[in-house]
Amino acid sequence: MTGHIEAVEGDITTQQVDAIVNAANSSLLGGGGVDGAIHAAAGPALLEECRALRQDSYPDGLPVGAAVVTGAGNLPCRWVVHTVGPNRHAGQTDPALLISCFSTSLSAAACAGARTIAMPAVSAGIYGWDADEVAEIAVTTVRDTLASGTVITPYGDGDLGQVELVRFVLFGARTYDAFTRALG
Ligand code: AR6
């Protein structure tokens, strides 16, 4: 029995879940889109943690496809998982990079101890990927990752069996419809 996967239309910053995923950029220092909304709602504590991570662990920035966990400042969740999606406008068109974002984010959240996780449509905004392609990759990857049992990540071993819910939280009807179709 693996965790339930669902799609809702809404704002990821208000979700009552253990962890939310942020579609960040390599700098980890904030930006527009969902990244801007998450930093605005979390407050300065999140930026401080991200600054420290850059200094201590990622002096050259977080690579595309990787993920890292921080606390959540003033957000209702406990953890934010920052991942960097591929930027289609910069020629990053390899689906393996986006697969890595969703699988590594989910595994990192599980390693932190999250049982309920909300994810946005990484790369479907400023980074220019088609919503249908992101939806297909996201749903397939989350299904496969949940089914994979125990994973080993830089953060330790994660038990995907403990994950009860993965909720895709989408902005706008077009993206919501794409995820609903992909969920079948
Ligand atoms: N809740 C849920 N989804 C949202 C929210 C929100 N509050 N706000 C936007 N979206 P984007 P990317 C949707 O651009 O394409 C940033 O500047 C949005 O409509 O946030 O991975 C970063 O710092 C779209 O469907 O992320 C990077 O530089 C989806 O979230 C860059 O943008 C992703 O859009 C990352 O671009």
PDB file of N, CA, C and O in Angstrom, residues 119-152:
ATOM      1  N   MET A 119       3.651  19.465  -3.441  1.00  0.00           N
ATOM      2  CA  MET A 119       4.616  19.780  -4.496  1.00  0.00           C
ATOM      3  C   MET A 119       3.992  20.695  -5.536  1.00  0.00           C
ATOM      4  O   MET A 119       2.835  20.497  -5.924  1.00  0.00           O
ATOM      5  N   PRO A 120       4.750  21.664  -6.049  1.00  0.00           N
ATOM      6  CA  PRO A 120       4.244  22.498  -7.151  1.00  0.00           C
ATOM      7  C   PRO A 120       4.651  21.887  -8.490  1.00  0.00           C
ATOM      8  O   PRO A 120       5.345  20.864  -8.530  1.00  0.00           O
ATOM      9  N   ALA A 121       4.228  22.547  -9.566  1.00  0.00           N
ATOM     10  CA  ALA A 121       4.592  22.103 -10.921  1.00  0.00           C
ATOM     11  C   ALA A 121       5.971  22.684 -11.256  1.00  0.00           C
ATOM     12  O   ALA A 121       6.086  23.686 -11.976  1.00  0.00           O
ATOM     13  N   VAL A 122       6.999  22.043 -10.710  1.00  0.00           N
ATOM     14  CA  VAL A 122       8.377  22.525 -10.893  1.00  0.00           C
ATOM     15  C   VAL A 122       8.679  22.694 -12.390  1.00  0.00           C
ATOM     16  O   VAL A 122       8.344  21.821 -13.204  1.00  0.00           O
ATOM     17  N   SER A 123       9.262  23.800 -12.741  1.00  0.00           N
ATOM     18  CA  SER A 123       9.698  24.140 -14.115  1.00  0.00           C
ATOM     19  C   SER A 123       8.566  24.534 -15.069  1.00  0.00           C
ATOM     20  O   SER A 123       8.831  24.882 -16.219  1.00  0.00           O
ATOM     21  N   ALA A 124       7.313  24.499 -14.595  1.00  0.00           N
ATOM     22  CA  ALA A 124       6.189  24.809 -15.499  1.00  0.00           C
ATOM     23  C   ALA A 124       5.866  26.300 -15.550  1.00  0.00           C
ATOM     24  O   ALA A 124       4.909  26.710 -16.202  1.00  0.00           O
ATOM     25  N   GLY A 125       6.654  27.133 -14.867  1.00  0.00           N
ATOM     26  CA  GLY A 125       6.405  28.568 -14.867  1.00  0.00           C
ATOM     27  C   GLY A 125       7.513  29.307 -15.586  1.00  0.00           C
ATOM     28  O   GLY A 125       7.689  29.179 -16.810  1.00  0.00           O
ATOM     29  N   ILE A 126       8.298  30.053 -14.815  1.00  0.00           N
ATOM     30  CA  ILE A 126       9.369  30.870 -15.372  1.00  0.00           C
ATOM     31  C   ILE A 126      10.359  30.018 -16.184  1.00  0.00           C
ATOM     32  O   ILE A 126      10.918  30.476 -17.182  1.00  0.00           O
ATOM     33  N   TYR A 127      10.560  28.769 -15.795  1.00  0.00           N
ATOM     34  CA  TYR A 127      11.516  27.900 -16.491  1.00  0.00           C
ATOM     35  C   TYR A 127      10.977  27.262 -17.766  1.00  0.00           C
ATOM     36  O   TYR A 127      11.687  26.512 -18.432  1.00  0.00           O
ATOM     37  N   GLY A 128       9.699  27.551 -18.090  1.00  0.00           N
ATOM     38  CA  GLY A 128       9.226  27.367 -19.456  1.00  0.00           C
ATOM     39  C   GLY A 128       8.861  25.980 -19.943  1.00  0.00           C
ATOM     40  O   GLY A 128       8.657  25.791 -21.145  1.00  0.00           O
ATOM     41  N   TRP A 129       8.729  24.992 -19.049  1.00  0.00           N
ATOM     42  CA  TRP A 129       8.315  23.667 -19.516  1.00  0.00           C
ATOM     43  C   TRP A 129       6.798  23.632 -19.702  1.00  0.00           C
ATOM     44  O   TRP A 129       6.049  24.306 -18.983  1.00  0.00           O
ATOM     45  N   ASP A 130       6.358  22.802 -20.641  1.00  0.00           N
ATOM     46  CA  ASP A 130       4.937  22.622 -20.897  1.00  0.00           C
ATOM     47  C   ASP A 130       4.271  21.921 -19.705  1.00  0.00           C
ATOM     48  O   ASP A 130       4.807  20.930 -19.185  1.00  0.00           O
ATOM     49  N   ALA A 131       3.119  22.425 -19.296  1.00  0.00           N
ATOM     50  CA  ALA A 131       2.446  21.890 -18.104  1.00  0.00           C
ATOM     51  C   ALA A 131       2.113  20.403 -18.256  1.00  0.00           C
ATOM     52  O   ALA A 131       2.222  19.634 -17.293  1.00  0.00           O
ATOM     53  N   ASP A 132       1.710  19.979 -19.468  1.00  0.00           N
ATOM     54  CA  ASP A 132       1.368  18.561 -19.662  1.00  0.00           C
ATOM     55  C   ASP A 132       2.589  17.668 -19.484  1.00  0.00           C
ATOM     56  O   ASP A 132       2.494  16.579 -18.914  1.00  0.00           O
ATOM     57  N   GLU A 133       3.720  18.124 -19.976  1.00  0.00           N
ATOM     58  CA  GLU A 133       4.943  17.324 -19.854  1.00  0.00           C
ATOM     59  C   GLU A 133       5.379  17.245 -18.388  1.00  0.00           C
ATOM     60  O   GLU A 133       5.753  16.176 -17.891  1.00  0.00           O
ATOM     61  N   VAL A 134       5.309  18.373 -17.689  1.00  0.00           N
ATOM     62  CA  VAL A 134       5.666  18.385 -16.262  1.00  0.00           C
ATOM     63  C   VAL A 134       4.724  17.459 -15.489  1.00  0.00           C
ATOM     64  O   VAL A 134       5.169  16.663 -14.646  1.00  0.00           O
ATOM     65  N   ALA A 135       3.440  17.543 -15.792  1.00  0.00           N
ATOM     66  CA  ALA A 135       2.453  16.723 -15.073  1.00  0.00           C
ATOM     67  C   ALA A 135       2.733  15.234 -15.274  1.00  0.00           C
ATOM     68  O   ALA A 135       2.726  14.449 -14.325  1.00  0.00           O
ATOM     69  N   GLU A 136       2.977  14.842 -16.510  1.00  0.00           N
ATOM     70  CA  GLU A 136       3.243  13.435 -16.835  1.00  0.00           C
ATOM     71  C   GLU A 136       4.477  12.932 -16.074  1.00  0.00           C
ATOM     72  O   GLU A 136       4.469  11.869 -15.451  1.00  0.00           O
ATOM     73  N   ILE A 137       5.543  13.731 -16.128  1.00  0.00           N
ATOM     74  CA  ILE A 137       6.795  13.358 -15.458  1.00  0.00           C
ATOM     75  C   ILE A 137       6.595  13.323 -13.945  1.00  0.00           C
ATOM     76  O   ILE A 137       7.033  12.389 -13.260  1.00  0.00           O
ATOM     77  N   ALA A 138       5.918  14.336 -13.397  1.00  0.00           N
ATOM     78  CA  ALA A 138       5.735  14.426 -11.941  1.00  0.00           C
ATOM     79  C   ALA A 138       4.946  13.237 -11.414  1.00  0.00           C
ATOM     80  O   ALA A 138       5.352  12.598 -10.433  1.00  0.00           O
ATOM     81  N   VAL A 139       3.833  12.931 -12.070  1.00  0.00           N
ATOM     82  CA  VAL A 139       2.964  11.852 -11.573  1.00  0.00           C
ATOM     83  C   VAL A 139       3.670  10.498 -11.692  1.00  0.00           C
ATOM     84  O   VAL A 139       3.685   9.705 -10.740  1.00  0.00           O
ATOM     85  N   THR A 140       4.280  10.239 -12.838  1.00  0.00           N
ATOM     86  CA  THR A 140       4.982   8.959 -13.028  1.00  0.00           C
ATOM     87  C   THR A 140       6.114   8.815 -12.022  1.00  0.00           C
ATOM     88  O   THR A 140       6.294   7.753 -11.408  1.00  0.00           O
ATOM     89  N   THR A 141       6.875   9.894 -11.829  1.00  0.00           N
ATOM     90  CA  THR A 141       8.034   9.826 -10.931  1.00  0.00           C
ATOM     91  C   THR A 141       7.607   9.631  -9.485  1.00  0.00           C
ATOM     92  O   THR A 141       8.209   8.836  -8.750  1.00  0.00           O
ATOM     93  N   VAL A 142       6.577  10.347  -9.066  1.00  0.00           N
ATOM     94  CA  VAL A 142       6.116  10.194  -7.673  1.00  0.00           C
ATOM     95  C   VAL A 142       5.576   8.785  -7.448  1.00  0.00           C
ATOM     96  O   VAL A 142       5.879   8.146  -6.432  1.00  0.00           O
ATOM     97  N   ARG A 143       4.825   8.265  -8.400  1.00  0.00           N
ATOM     98  CA  ARG A 143       4.325   6.875  -8.279  1.00  0.00           C
ATOM     99  C   ARG A 143       5.498   5.904  -8.154  1.00  0.00           C
ATOM    100  O   ARG A 143       5.522   5.055  -7.264  1.00  0.00           O
ATOM    101  N   ASP A 144       6.473   6.031  -9.050  1.00  0.00           N
ATOM    102  CA  ASP A 144       7.618   5.100  -9.048  1.00  0.00           C
ATOM    103  C   ASP A 144       8.418   5.228  -7.754  1.00  0.00           C
ATOM    104  O   ASP A 144       8.874   4.233  -7.202  1.00  0.00           O
ATOM    105  N   THR A 145       8.611   6.462  -7.302  1.00  0.00           N
ATOM    106  CA  THR A 145       9.433   6.678  -6.106  1.00  0.00           C
ATOM    107  C   THR A 145       8.732   6.118  -4.868  1.00  0.00           C
ATOM    108  O   THR A 145       9.361   5.455  -4.038  1.00  0.00           O
ATOM    109  N   LEU A 146       7.427   6.359  -4.761  1.00  0.00           N
ATOM    110  CA  LEU A 146       6.691   5.824  -3.610  1.00  0.00           C
ATOM    111  C   LEU A 146       6.747   4.302  -3.591  1.00  0.00           C
ATOM    112  O   LEU A 146       6.805   3.683  -2.526  1.00  0.00           O
ATOM    113  N   ALA A 147       6.745   3.708  -4.778  1.00  0.00           N
ATOM    114  CA  ALA A 147       6.740   2.240  -4.862  1.00  0.00           C
ATOM    115  C   ALA A 147       8.115   1.646  -4.590  1.00  0.00           C
ATOM    116  O   ALA A 147       8.247   0.430  -4.432  1.00  0.00           O
ATOM    117  N   SER A 148       9.133   2.509  -4.515  1.00  0.00           N
ATOM    118  CA  SER A 148      10.497   1.981  -4.443  1.00  0.00           C
ATOM    119  C   SER A 148      10.925   1.594  -3.025  1.00  0.00           C
ATOM    120  O   SER A 148      12.002   1.050  -2.831  1.00  0.00           O
ATOM    121  N   GLY A 149      10.104   1.862  -2.022  1.00  0.00           N
ATOM    122  CA  GLY A 149      10.411   1.419  -0.660  1.00  0.00           C
ATOM    123  C   GLY A 149      11.413   2.307   0.034  1.00  0.00           C
ATOM    124  O   GLY A 149      11.160   3.483   0.254  1.00  0.00           O
ATOM    125  N   THR A 150      12.579   1.761   0.334  1.00  0.00           N
ATOM    126  CA  THR A 150      13.600   2.525   1.053  1.00  0.00           C
ATOM    127  C   THR A 150      14.556   3.148   0.052  1.00  0.00           C
ATOM    128  O   THR A 150      14.962   2.502  -0.905  1.00  0.00           O
ATOM    129  N   VAL A 151      14.904   4.401   0.272  1.00  0.00           N
ATOM    130  CA  VAL A 151      15.879   5.046  -0.609  1.00  0.00           C
ATOM    131  C   VAL A 151      17.047   5.566   0.210  1.00  0.00           C
ATOM    132  O   VAL A 151      16.905   5.868   1.390  1.00  0.00           O
ATOM    133  N   ILE A 152      18.174   5.671  -0.429  1.00  0.00           N
ATOM    134  CA  ILE A 152      19.364   6.211   0.234  1.00  0.00           C
ATOM    135  C   ILE A 152      19.667   7.547  -0.414  1.00  0.00           C
ATOM    136  O   ILE A 152      19.777   7.644  -1.633  1.00  0.00           O
TER     137      ILE A 152
END
